[in-house]
Short mmCIF file of N, CA and C in Angstrom, two decimals:
data_model
loop_
_atom_site.label_atom_id
_atom_site.label_comp_id
_atom_site.label_asym_id
_atom_site.label_seq_id
_atom_site.Cartn_x
_atom_site.Cartn_y
_atom_site.Cartn_z
N SER A 1 -13.90 -5.14 8.47
CA SER A 1 -13.20 -4.05 7.81
C SER A 1 -13.49 -4.06 6.30
N LEU A 2 -13.36 -5.21 5.67
CA LEU A 2 -13.64 -5.29 4.23
C LEU A 2 -15.08 -4.94 3.92
N ASN A 3 -16.02 -5.43 4.74
CA ASN A 3 -17.43 -5.14 4.50
C ASN A 3 -17.71 -3.65 4.63
N MET A 4 -17.06 -2.99 5.61
CA MET A 4 -17.26 -1.56 5.80
C MET A 4 -16.78 -0.78 4.57
N TYR A 5 -15.56 -1.08 4.10
CA TYR A 5 -15.02 -0.36 2.94
C TYR A 5 -15.80 -0.67 1.66
N GLU A 6 -16.23 -1.91 1.53
CA GLU A 6 -17.05 -2.26 0.36
C GLU A 6 -18.35 -1.46 0.36
N GLY A 7 -19.00 -1.37 1.52
CA GLY A 7 -20.25 -0.63 1.62
C GLY A 7 -20.08 0.84 1.31
N LEU A 8 -19.04 1.46 1.87
CA LEU A 8 -18.77 2.87 1.61
C LEU A 8 -18.47 3.11 0.13
N SER A 9 -17.68 2.24 -0.45
CA SER A 9 -17.29 2.41 -1.85
C SER A 9 -18.47 2.18 -2.79
N ALA A 10 -19.22 1.12 -2.57
CA ALA A 10 -20.34 0.79 -3.45
C ALA A 10 -21.39 1.89 -3.44
N ALA A 11 -21.54 2.57 -2.30
CA ALA A 11 -22.54 3.64 -2.20
C ALA A 11 -22.13 4.89 -2.96
N ASN A 12 -20.85 5.00 -3.31
CA ASN A 12 -20.35 6.23 -3.93
C ASN A 12 -19.77 6.03 -5.32
N VAL A 13 -19.97 4.88 -5.91
CA VAL A 13 -19.41 4.59 -7.22
C VAL A 13 -20.47 4.81 -8.29
N ASP A 14 -20.04 5.27 -9.46
CA ASP A 14 -20.97 5.38 -10.59
C ASP A 14 -20.28 4.84 -11.84
N GLU A 15 -20.95 4.94 -12.97
CA GLU A 15 -20.40 4.34 -14.21
C GLU A 15 -19.13 5.02 -14.69
N ASP A 16 -18.81 6.21 -14.18
CA ASP A 16 -17.60 6.91 -14.59
C ASP A 16 -16.41 6.62 -13.68
N THR A 17 -16.62 5.83 -12.64
CA THR A 17 -15.55 5.52 -11.70
C THR A 17 -14.61 4.47 -12.30
N ASP A 18 -13.33 4.80 -12.34
CA ASP A 18 -12.33 3.87 -12.85
C ASP A 18 -11.47 3.25 -11.74
N LEU A 19 -11.35 3.97 -10.63
CA LEU A 19 -10.43 3.53 -9.57
C LEU A 19 -10.98 3.90 -8.20
N ILE A 20 -10.97 2.93 -7.30
CA ILE A 20 -11.30 3.14 -5.89
C ILE A 20 -10.01 2.92 -5.10
N ILE A 21 -9.77 3.78 -4.11
CA ILE A 21 -8.56 3.67 -3.29
C ILE A 21 -8.97 3.53 -1.83
N TRP A 22 -8.49 2.46 -1.20
CA TRP A 22 -8.72 2.25 0.23
C TRP A 22 -7.42 2.54 0.97
N PRO A 23 -7.48 2.77 2.29
CA PRO A 23 -6.27 3.12 3.03
C PRO A 23 -5.35 1.94 3.33
N GLU A 24 -4.26 2.29 3.96
CA GLU A 24 -3.28 1.30 4.43
C GLU A 24 -3.97 0.30 5.33
N ASN A 25 -3.71 -0.97 5.10
CA ASN A 25 -4.23 -2.07 5.90
C ASN A 25 -5.75 -2.10 6.00
N ALA A 26 -6.43 -1.59 4.97
CA ALA A 26 -7.89 -1.68 4.93
C ALA A 26 -8.33 -3.14 4.85
N ALA A 27 -7.48 -3.98 4.26
CA ALA A 27 -7.74 -5.42 4.20
C ALA A 27 -6.72 -6.10 5.12
N PRO A 28 -7.04 -6.25 6.41
CA PRO A 28 -6.06 -6.79 7.37
C PRO A 28 -5.96 -8.31 7.30
N VAL A 29 -5.78 -8.81 6.09
CA VAL A 29 -5.70 -10.25 5.84
C VAL A 29 -4.59 -10.47 4.80
N TYR A 30 -4.17 -11.72 4.63
CA TYR A 30 -3.19 -12.04 3.58
C TYR A 30 -3.91 -12.03 2.24
N VAL A 31 -3.97 -10.87 1.64
CA VAL A 31 -4.78 -10.63 0.46
C VAL A 31 -4.42 -11.56 -0.70
N GLU A 32 -3.16 -11.64 -1.04
CA GLU A 32 -2.73 -12.41 -2.20
C GLU A 32 -2.73 -13.91 -1.91
N GLN A 33 -2.45 -14.29 -0.67
CA GLN A 33 -2.25 -15.70 -0.38
C GLN A 33 -3.49 -16.45 0.09
N ASP A 34 -4.52 -15.75 0.55
CA ASP A 34 -5.71 -16.42 1.05
C ASP A 34 -6.82 -16.31 0.00
N TYR A 35 -7.22 -17.44 -0.56
CA TYR A 35 -8.14 -17.45 -1.69
C TYR A 35 -9.47 -16.78 -1.39
N ARG A 36 -10.03 -17.01 -0.20
CA ARG A 36 -11.37 -16.45 0.06
C ARG A 36 -11.35 -14.94 0.07
N TRP A 37 -10.29 -14.32 0.60
CA TRP A 37 -10.21 -12.85 0.60
C TRP A 37 -9.90 -12.33 -0.80
N ARG A 38 -9.03 -13.04 -1.49
CA ARG A 38 -8.70 -12.66 -2.88
C ARG A 38 -9.97 -12.69 -3.73
N ARG A 39 -10.75 -13.74 -3.55
CA ARG A 39 -12.00 -13.87 -4.31
C ARG A 39 -12.99 -12.77 -3.94
N GLN A 40 -13.11 -12.44 -2.65
CA GLN A 40 -14.03 -11.40 -2.22
C GLN A 40 -13.65 -10.05 -2.84
N LEU A 41 -12.35 -9.71 -2.82
CA LEU A 41 -11.92 -8.44 -3.39
C LEU A 41 -12.07 -8.42 -4.90
N GLN A 42 -11.78 -9.55 -5.55
CA GLN A 42 -11.93 -9.62 -7.00
C GLN A 42 -13.41 -9.47 -7.39
N ASN A 43 -14.27 -10.14 -6.66
CA ASN A 43 -15.71 -10.03 -6.93
C ASN A 43 -16.21 -8.61 -6.75
N PHE A 44 -15.68 -7.92 -5.74
CA PHE A 44 -16.08 -6.54 -5.52
C PHE A 44 -15.65 -5.65 -6.69
N ALA A 45 -14.40 -5.79 -7.14
CA ALA A 45 -13.91 -4.99 -8.28
C ALA A 45 -14.75 -5.26 -9.53
N GLU A 46 -15.12 -6.50 -9.74
CA GLU A 46 -15.95 -6.85 -10.90
C GLU A 46 -17.36 -6.26 -10.76
N ARG A 47 -17.90 -6.28 -9.54
CA ARG A 47 -19.25 -5.76 -9.31
C ARG A 47 -19.33 -4.25 -9.54
N ILE A 48 -18.31 -3.51 -9.11
CA ILE A 48 -18.34 -2.05 -9.29
C ILE A 48 -17.76 -1.62 -10.63
N GLU A 49 -17.19 -2.60 -11.37
CA GLU A 49 -16.59 -2.35 -12.69
C GLU A 49 -15.54 -1.25 -12.62
N ALA A 50 -14.64 -1.40 -11.65
CA ALA A 50 -13.54 -0.45 -11.47
C ALA A 50 -12.37 -1.19 -10.84
N SER A 51 -11.19 -0.60 -10.94
CA SER A 51 -10.02 -1.15 -10.27
C SER A 51 -10.03 -0.70 -8.81
N LEU A 52 -9.37 -1.48 -7.97
CA LEU A 52 -9.29 -1.19 -6.54
C LEU A 52 -7.84 -1.26 -6.10
N ILE A 53 -7.40 -0.23 -5.37
CA ILE A 53 -6.09 -0.27 -4.71
C ILE A 53 -6.37 -0.27 -3.22
N THR A 54 -5.80 -1.23 -2.52
CA THR A 54 -5.99 -1.33 -1.07
C THR A 54 -4.70 -1.72 -0.39
N GLY A 55 -4.57 -1.30 0.86
CA GLY A 55 -3.49 -1.78 1.69
C GLY A 55 -3.89 -3.10 2.31
N GLY A 56 -2.91 -3.95 2.60
CA GLY A 56 -3.19 -5.24 3.20
C GLY A 56 -1.90 -5.93 3.64
N ARG A 57 -2.04 -7.15 4.06
CA ARG A 57 -0.89 -7.92 4.53
C ARG A 57 -0.34 -8.79 3.41
N PHE A 58 0.96 -9.02 3.50
CA PHE A 58 1.63 -9.93 2.59
C PHE A 58 2.76 -10.59 3.37
N ALA A 59 3.03 -11.84 3.09
CA ALA A 59 4.14 -12.54 3.74
C ALA A 59 4.73 -13.55 2.78
N VAL A 60 6.01 -13.76 2.92
CA VAL A 60 6.68 -14.86 2.25
C VAL A 60 6.78 -15.97 3.29
N PHE A 61 6.21 -17.13 2.97
CA PHE A 61 6.24 -18.25 3.89
C PHE A 61 7.46 -19.11 3.56
N ASN A 62 8.34 -19.27 4.54
CA ASN A 62 9.62 -19.94 4.35
C ASN A 62 9.54 -21.43 4.62
N GLU A 63 10.54 -22.16 4.15
CA GLU A 63 10.55 -23.62 4.29
C GLU A 63 10.61 -24.08 5.74
N ASP A 64 11.15 -23.25 6.64
CA ASP A 64 11.25 -23.63 8.06
C ASP A 64 9.98 -23.25 8.84
N ASN A 65 8.89 -23.01 8.13
CA ASN A 65 7.60 -22.63 8.70
C ASN A 65 7.58 -21.23 9.31
N SER A 66 8.63 -20.46 9.12
CA SER A 66 8.60 -19.06 9.54
C SER A 66 8.02 -18.24 8.39
N ARG A 67 7.76 -16.98 8.66
CA ARG A 67 7.26 -16.12 7.60
C ARG A 67 7.98 -14.78 7.67
N THR A 68 8.08 -14.14 6.52
CA THR A 68 8.66 -12.80 6.43
C THR A 68 7.51 -11.86 6.06
N PRO A 69 7.05 -11.04 7.02
CA PRO A 69 5.89 -10.17 6.76
C PRO A 69 6.27 -8.85 6.10
N TYR A 70 5.35 -8.32 5.31
CA TYR A 70 5.51 -7.03 4.64
C TYR A 70 4.25 -6.20 4.81
N ASN A 71 4.42 -4.89 4.82
CA ASN A 71 3.29 -3.98 4.70
C ASN A 71 3.12 -3.77 3.20
N ALA A 72 1.93 -4.01 2.68
CA ALA A 72 1.77 -4.08 1.23
C ALA A 72 0.56 -3.31 0.73
N ALA A 73 0.58 -3.05 -0.56
CA ALA A 73 -0.57 -2.50 -1.28
C ALA A 73 -0.83 -3.40 -2.48
N PHE A 74 -2.09 -3.47 -2.89
CA PHE A 74 -2.48 -4.36 -3.97
C PHE A 74 -3.35 -3.62 -4.97
N LEU A 75 -3.17 -3.95 -6.24
CA LEU A 75 -4.05 -3.47 -7.30
C LEU A 75 -4.88 -4.64 -7.77
N ILE A 76 -6.20 -4.48 -7.67
CA ILE A 76 -7.14 -5.50 -8.12
C ILE A 76 -7.88 -4.92 -9.32
N ASN A 77 -7.71 -5.53 -10.48
CA ASN A 77 -8.39 -5.06 -11.68
C ASN A 77 -9.74 -5.72 -11.83
N GLU A 78 -10.64 -5.06 -12.51
CA GLU A 78 -11.98 -5.60 -12.72
C GLU A 78 -12.00 -6.73 -13.73
N GLN A 79 -10.90 -6.95 -14.46
CA GLN A 79 -10.89 -7.97 -15.52
C GLN A 79 -11.02 -9.39 -14.98
N GLY A 80 -10.72 -9.59 -13.70
CA GLY A 80 -11.00 -10.88 -13.10
C GLY A 80 -9.93 -11.94 -13.32
N ASN A 81 -8.64 -11.54 -13.38
CA ASN A 81 -7.60 -12.57 -13.56
C ASN A 81 -7.14 -13.17 -12.23
N HIS A 82 -7.64 -12.64 -11.12
CA HIS A 82 -7.33 -13.15 -9.78
C HIS A 82 -5.84 -13.12 -9.46
N LYS A 83 -5.05 -12.41 -10.23
CA LYS A 83 -3.64 -12.22 -9.92
C LYS A 83 -3.45 -10.73 -9.65
N PHE A 84 -3.23 -10.39 -8.40
CA PHE A 84 -3.13 -8.99 -8.02
C PHE A 84 -1.70 -8.48 -8.22
N LYS A 85 -1.59 -7.22 -8.52
CA LYS A 85 -0.27 -6.58 -8.52
C LYS A 85 0.03 -6.18 -7.09
N THR A 86 1.26 -6.40 -6.65
CA THR A 86 1.64 -6.19 -5.26
C THR A 86 2.78 -5.20 -5.15
N TYR A 87 2.66 -4.30 -4.19
CA TYR A 87 3.75 -3.38 -3.85
C TYR A 87 4.11 -3.61 -2.38
N LEU A 88 5.39 -3.78 -2.10
CA LEU A 88 5.87 -3.98 -0.73
C LEU A 88 6.54 -2.69 -0.25
N LYS A 89 6.04 -2.16 0.84
CA LYS A 89 6.51 -0.86 1.35
C LYS A 89 8.01 -0.84 1.54
N VAL A 90 8.65 0.17 0.98
CA VAL A 90 10.11 0.30 1.00
C VAL A 90 10.59 1.04 2.25
N TYR A 91 9.96 2.16 2.57
CA TYR A 91 10.41 3.01 3.68
C TYR A 91 9.54 2.74 4.90
N LEU A 92 10.08 1.97 5.83
CA LEU A 92 9.32 1.52 7.01
C LEU A 92 9.49 2.50 8.17
N VAL A 93 8.45 2.62 8.99
CA VAL A 93 8.47 3.52 10.14
C VAL A 93 9.43 2.96 11.20
N PRO A 94 10.46 3.74 11.57
CA PRO A 94 11.42 3.26 12.58
C PRO A 94 10.72 2.98 13.91
N PHE A 95 10.99 1.83 14.46
CA PHE A 95 10.47 1.35 15.74
C PHE A 95 8.96 1.07 15.72
N GLY A 96 8.28 1.39 14.66
CA GLY A 96 6.87 1.05 14.53
C GLY A 96 6.69 -0.15 13.62
N GLU A 97 7.47 -0.16 12.52
CA GLU A 97 7.40 -1.27 11.56
C GLU A 97 8.70 -2.05 11.48
N ARG A 98 9.77 -1.49 12.01
CA ARG A 98 11.07 -2.17 11.95
C ARG A 98 12.08 -1.43 12.82
N VAL A 99 12.91 -2.19 13.54
CA VAL A 99 14.01 -1.58 14.27
C VAL A 99 15.04 -1.13 13.23
N PRO A 100 15.44 0.16 13.27
CA PRO A 100 16.35 0.66 12.23
C PRO A 100 17.79 0.17 12.40
N PHE A 101 18.57 0.40 11.37
CA PHE A 101 20.02 0.15 11.32
C PHE A 101 20.39 -1.34 11.37
N GLN A 102 19.47 -2.22 11.00
CA GLN A 102 19.80 -3.64 10.98
C GLN A 102 20.82 -3.98 9.92
N TRP A 103 20.94 -3.13 8.90
CA TRP A 103 21.94 -3.36 7.87
C TRP A 103 23.34 -3.15 8.43
N ILE A 104 23.47 -2.42 9.53
CA ILE A 104 24.77 -2.24 10.19
C ILE A 104 24.97 -3.31 11.26
N LEU A 105 23.97 -3.48 12.12
CA LEU A 105 24.02 -4.46 13.20
C LEU A 105 22.81 -5.39 13.10
N PRO A 106 22.94 -6.52 12.42
CA PRO A 106 21.79 -7.43 12.26
C PRO A 106 21.17 -7.88 13.58
N ILE A 107 21.93 -7.88 14.66
CA ILE A 107 21.41 -8.32 15.96
C ILE A 107 20.27 -7.42 16.44
N LEU A 108 20.18 -6.20 15.91
CA LEU A 108 19.09 -5.30 16.29
C LEU A 108 17.73 -5.89 15.94
N GLY A 109 17.70 -6.80 14.96
CA GLY A 109 16.46 -7.45 14.57
C GLY A 109 15.86 -8.33 15.66
N ARG A 110 16.67 -8.65 16.66
CA ARG A 110 16.18 -9.47 17.77
C ARG A 110 15.50 -8.65 18.86
N LEU A 111 15.67 -7.33 18.81
CA LEU A 111 15.03 -6.47 19.80
C LEU A 111 13.53 -6.43 19.57
N ASN A 112 12.77 -6.44 20.64
CA ASN A 112 11.32 -6.42 20.51
C ASN A 112 10.75 -5.29 21.35
N PHE A 113 10.36 -4.22 20.67
CA PHE A 113 9.71 -3.08 21.33
C PHE A 113 8.20 -3.11 21.07
N GLY A 114 7.70 -4.23 20.57
CA GLY A 114 6.30 -4.35 20.23
C GLY A 114 6.01 -3.93 18.80
N GLN A 115 7.05 -3.69 18.02
CA GLN A 115 6.87 -3.26 16.64
C GLN A 115 6.48 -4.46 15.76
N ALA A 116 6.00 -4.15 14.56
CA ALA A 116 5.56 -5.20 13.65
C ALA A 116 6.73 -5.99 13.07
N GLU A 117 7.87 -5.39 12.92
CA GLU A 117 9.08 -5.98 12.34
C GLU A 117 8.84 -6.52 10.93
N PHE A 118 8.37 -5.61 10.07
CA PHE A 118 8.20 -5.93 8.66
C PHE A 118 9.55 -5.94 7.95
N ALA A 119 9.62 -6.67 6.87
CA ALA A 119 10.78 -6.60 5.97
C ALA A 119 10.50 -5.46 4.98
N PRO A 120 11.55 -4.74 4.57
CA PRO A 120 11.32 -3.68 3.58
C PRO A 120 11.23 -4.23 2.17
N GLY A 121 10.40 -3.58 1.35
CA GLY A 121 10.37 -3.92 -0.07
C GLY A 121 11.61 -3.39 -0.76
N GLU A 122 11.77 -3.71 -2.03
CA GLU A 122 13.00 -3.35 -2.73
C GLU A 122 12.89 -2.12 -3.62
N GLU A 123 11.68 -1.84 -4.16
CA GLU A 123 11.60 -0.72 -5.09
C GLU A 123 10.20 -0.14 -5.17
N ILE A 124 10.16 1.15 -5.51
CA ILE A 124 8.90 1.83 -5.80
C ILE A 124 8.38 1.27 -7.12
N VAL A 125 7.08 1.03 -7.19
CA VAL A 125 6.50 0.45 -8.41
C VAL A 125 5.50 1.41 -9.04
N VAL A 126 5.21 1.18 -10.30
CA VAL A 126 4.19 1.93 -11.02
C VAL A 126 3.29 0.92 -11.72
N TRP A 127 1.97 1.07 -11.51
CA TRP A 127 1.00 0.15 -12.08
C TRP A 127 0.19 0.83 -13.17
N PRO A 128 -0.03 0.18 -14.32
CA PRO A 128 -1.00 0.71 -15.28
C PRO A 128 -2.41 0.37 -14.81
N VAL A 129 -3.26 1.38 -14.74
CA VAL A 129 -4.65 1.19 -14.32
C VAL A 129 -5.55 1.58 -15.48
N PRO A 130 -6.39 0.64 -15.95
CA PRO A 130 -7.27 0.95 -17.08
C PRO A 130 -8.28 2.04 -16.74
N THR A 131 -8.51 2.93 -17.69
CA THR A 131 -9.54 3.95 -17.58
C THR A 131 -10.40 3.84 -18.83
N ASN A 132 -11.34 4.74 -19.01
CA ASN A 132 -12.22 4.67 -20.18
C ASN A 132 -11.43 4.70 -21.47
N GLY A 133 -11.13 3.54 -22.02
CA GLY A 133 -10.43 3.43 -23.29
C GLY A 133 -8.96 3.77 -23.25
N ASP A 134 -8.40 3.98 -22.08
CA ASP A 134 -7.00 4.36 -21.96
C ASP A 134 -6.46 3.75 -20.67
N SER A 135 -5.37 4.27 -20.16
CA SER A 135 -4.87 3.86 -18.85
C SER A 135 -4.02 4.98 -18.27
N ILE A 136 -3.89 4.94 -16.93
CA ILE A 136 -2.99 5.87 -16.25
C ILE A 136 -1.97 5.03 -15.49
N ARG A 137 -0.83 5.64 -15.20
CA ARG A 137 0.23 4.94 -14.47
C ARG A 137 0.24 5.46 -13.04
N VAL A 138 -0.01 4.54 -12.10
CA VAL A 138 -0.21 4.89 -10.69
C VAL A 138 0.93 4.34 -9.84
N ALA A 139 1.48 5.20 -8.96
CA ALA A 139 2.52 4.78 -8.02
C ALA A 139 1.97 4.81 -6.61
N PRO A 140 1.85 3.64 -5.94
CA PRO A 140 1.37 3.63 -4.56
C PRO A 140 2.51 3.97 -3.59
N LEU A 141 2.20 4.79 -2.60
CA LEU A 141 3.11 5.09 -1.50
C LEU A 141 2.32 4.85 -0.22
N ILE A 142 2.86 4.03 0.66
CA ILE A 142 2.12 3.63 1.86
C ILE A 142 2.50 4.52 3.03
N CYS A 143 1.50 5.16 3.59
CA CYS A 143 1.61 5.96 4.81
C CYS A 143 2.76 6.95 4.74
N TYR A 144 3.70 6.82 5.68
CA TYR A 144 4.71 7.86 5.83
C TYR A 144 5.76 7.84 4.73
N GLU A 145 5.70 6.87 3.82
CA GLU A 145 6.61 6.87 2.66
C GLU A 145 6.48 8.16 1.86
N ALA A 146 5.30 8.75 1.89
CA ALA A 146 5.04 9.93 1.08
C ALA A 146 5.78 11.16 1.60
N ILE A 147 6.46 11.07 2.74
CA ILE A 147 7.23 12.22 3.21
C ILE A 147 8.64 12.23 2.62
N PHE A 148 9.02 11.14 1.93
CA PHE A 148 10.38 11.04 1.40
C PHE A 148 10.45 11.55 -0.03
N PRO A 149 11.23 12.59 -0.30
CA PRO A 149 11.35 13.09 -1.67
C PRO A 149 11.79 12.01 -2.65
N GLN A 150 12.69 11.10 -2.22
CA GLN A 150 13.18 10.08 -3.15
C GLN A 150 12.09 9.13 -3.60
N ALA A 151 11.04 8.92 -2.77
CA ALA A 151 9.94 8.05 -3.17
C ALA A 151 9.18 8.67 -4.34
N GLY A 152 8.85 9.94 -4.23
CA GLY A 152 8.16 10.63 -5.33
C GLY A 152 9.03 10.74 -6.57
N TRP A 153 10.31 11.02 -6.36
CA TRP A 153 11.26 11.15 -7.47
C TRP A 153 11.36 9.83 -8.24
N LYS A 154 11.48 8.72 -7.52
CA LYS A 154 11.59 7.41 -8.18
C LYS A 154 10.30 7.08 -8.95
N ALA A 155 9.14 7.42 -8.38
CA ALA A 155 7.88 7.19 -9.08
C ALA A 155 7.81 8.02 -10.35
N ALA A 156 8.22 9.28 -10.26
CA ALA A 156 8.19 10.17 -11.43
C ALA A 156 9.13 9.67 -12.52
N HIS A 157 10.29 9.15 -12.14
CA HIS A 157 11.24 8.65 -13.13
C HIS A 157 10.80 7.31 -13.73
N LYS A 158 9.78 6.71 -13.15
CA LYS A 158 9.17 5.51 -13.75
C LYS A 158 7.90 5.89 -14.50
N ASP A 159 7.76 7.18 -14.79
CA ASP A 159 6.65 7.72 -15.58
C ASP A 159 5.28 7.56 -14.93
N ALA A 160 5.21 7.70 -13.61
CA ALA A 160 3.91 7.69 -12.94
C ALA A 160 3.11 8.92 -13.34
N ASP A 161 1.82 8.75 -13.59
CA ASP A 161 0.91 9.87 -13.85
C ASP A 161 0.27 10.36 -12.56
N LEU A 162 0.11 9.44 -11.60
CA LEU A 162 -0.61 9.73 -10.36
C LEU A 162 0.10 9.07 -9.20
N LEU A 163 0.31 9.83 -8.12
CA LEU A 163 0.82 9.28 -6.87
C LEU A 163 -0.37 8.99 -5.97
N VAL A 164 -0.37 7.83 -5.34
CA VAL A 164 -1.45 7.44 -4.43
C VAL A 164 -0.85 7.17 -3.06
N ASN A 165 -1.31 7.91 -2.06
CA ASN A 165 -0.83 7.72 -0.69
C ASN A 165 -1.90 7.01 0.13
N LEU A 166 -1.67 5.72 0.39
CA LEU A 166 -2.59 4.93 1.21
C LEU A 166 -2.20 5.12 2.66
N THR A 167 -3.05 5.77 3.44
CA THR A 167 -2.71 6.02 4.83
C THR A 167 -3.95 6.02 5.70
N ASN A 168 -3.75 5.83 6.97
CA ASN A 168 -4.81 5.92 7.97
C ASN A 168 -4.23 6.73 9.12
N ASP A 169 -4.51 8.02 9.13
CA ASP A 169 -3.91 8.91 10.11
C ASP A 169 -4.74 9.07 11.38
N THR A 170 -5.69 8.16 11.61
CA THR A 170 -6.47 8.26 12.84
C THR A 170 -5.61 8.02 14.08
N TRP A 171 -4.42 7.43 13.89
CA TRP A 171 -3.49 7.27 15.02
C TRP A 171 -3.17 8.64 15.63
N PHE A 172 -3.22 9.69 14.80
CA PHE A 172 -2.78 11.01 15.23
C PHE A 172 -3.94 11.94 15.55
N THR A 173 -5.14 11.40 15.74
CA THR A 173 -6.31 12.24 16.01
C THR A 173 -6.04 13.17 17.18
N GLY A 174 -6.37 14.45 16.98
CA GLY A 174 -6.20 15.43 18.04
C GLY A 174 -4.80 16.02 18.13
N THR A 175 -3.94 15.69 17.17
CA THR A 175 -2.57 16.23 17.17
C THR A 175 -2.33 16.96 15.85
N GLY A 176 -1.24 17.67 15.79
CA GLY A 176 -0.85 18.35 14.56
C GLY A 176 -0.22 17.41 13.54
N GLN A 177 0.00 16.17 13.92
CA GLN A 177 0.70 15.24 13.03
C GLN A 177 -0.13 14.90 11.79
N GLN A 178 -1.46 14.90 11.91
CA GLN A 178 -2.29 14.62 10.74
C GLN A 178 -2.06 15.68 9.66
N VAL A 179 -2.08 16.93 10.06
CA VAL A 179 -1.88 18.03 9.11
C VAL A 179 -0.45 18.01 8.58
N GLN A 180 0.51 17.75 9.46
CA GLN A 180 1.91 17.70 9.04
C GLN A 180 2.13 16.62 7.99
N HIS A 181 1.56 15.45 8.21
CA HIS A 181 1.70 14.35 7.25
C HIS A 181 1.08 14.73 5.91
N LEU A 182 -0.10 15.34 5.94
CA LEU A 182 -0.75 15.79 4.71
C LEU A 182 0.11 16.81 3.96
N LEU A 183 0.63 17.80 4.67
CA LEU A 183 1.44 18.84 4.03
C LEU A 183 2.71 18.26 3.43
N LEU A 184 3.36 17.36 4.15
CA LEU A 184 4.58 16.73 3.61
C LEU A 184 4.27 15.87 2.39
N SER A 185 3.12 15.17 2.42
CA SER A 185 2.73 14.34 1.28
C SER A 185 2.46 15.21 0.05
N ARG A 186 1.83 16.36 0.26
CA ARG A 186 1.54 17.26 -0.86
C ARG A 186 2.81 17.74 -1.55
N MET A 187 3.91 17.80 -0.81
CA MET A 187 5.18 18.23 -1.42
C MET A 187 5.61 17.28 -2.54
N ARG A 188 5.28 15.98 -2.44
CA ARG A 188 5.64 15.05 -3.52
C ARG A 188 4.95 15.46 -4.81
N SER A 189 3.72 15.94 -4.70
CA SER A 189 2.99 16.40 -5.88
C SER A 189 3.64 17.64 -6.46
N VAL A 190 4.01 18.58 -5.60
CA VAL A 190 4.66 19.82 -6.05
C VAL A 190 5.99 19.51 -6.72
N GLU A 191 6.79 18.66 -6.09
CA GLU A 191 8.13 18.35 -6.60
C GLU A 191 8.10 17.61 -7.94
N THR A 192 7.13 16.72 -8.10
CA THR A 192 7.11 15.86 -9.29
C THR A 192 6.20 16.36 -10.40
N GLY A 193 5.31 17.30 -10.08
CA GLY A 193 4.34 17.77 -11.07
C GLY A 193 3.26 16.73 -11.33
N ARG A 194 3.08 15.78 -10.40
CA ARG A 194 2.05 14.76 -10.53
C ARG A 194 0.94 15.02 -9.53
N SER A 195 -0.27 14.62 -9.87
CA SER A 195 -1.36 14.71 -8.90
C SER A 195 -1.16 13.65 -7.83
N LEU A 196 -1.72 13.92 -6.65
CA LEU A 196 -1.64 13.00 -5.53
C LEU A 196 -3.04 12.71 -5.03
N ALA A 197 -3.42 11.44 -4.98
CA ALA A 197 -4.67 11.00 -4.36
C ALA A 197 -4.31 10.39 -3.03
N ARG A 198 -5.05 10.77 -1.99
CA ARG A 198 -4.68 10.34 -0.65
C ARG A 198 -5.91 9.88 0.09
#
């Protein structure tokens, strides 16, 4: 997966490119915690001389050897500090990423419908991304998060210049859901007056 996205990106980058955006879970590895993947992504950003935003896995590893998984996005800068900025998805897909209403009945967390059972992140974030002599403020929204007005509103109130929707809608190939997701995501741009890259 990483080799495919690297090849596609490297073939289309030029000296004016400041930012490359990959979809949700384009890096299906523990990006921040596994050194070899972190190094591969950092080397790629340095080679193309641009920042990279990608979806990937993140987990908090607990003392009892359990882990708390998150659906995440990462900003990798070309400067080479090997410390990525991380965003943990706040609005999770019901029954796909988490059984809903666990805040009311915690026992629901024990149900297994084959979902990923991610933990939700706590807040929408905004990252400064360097551009030619300046920077822009980018707010990542992962997949269906972009259908929530409050996600765009929170990003706008944190002075985001650009909304970025990392998604992979091939799950919906041949259905109207791909177009519906796109149209709903575009509403965040209309509501906030910010551009949306998807």
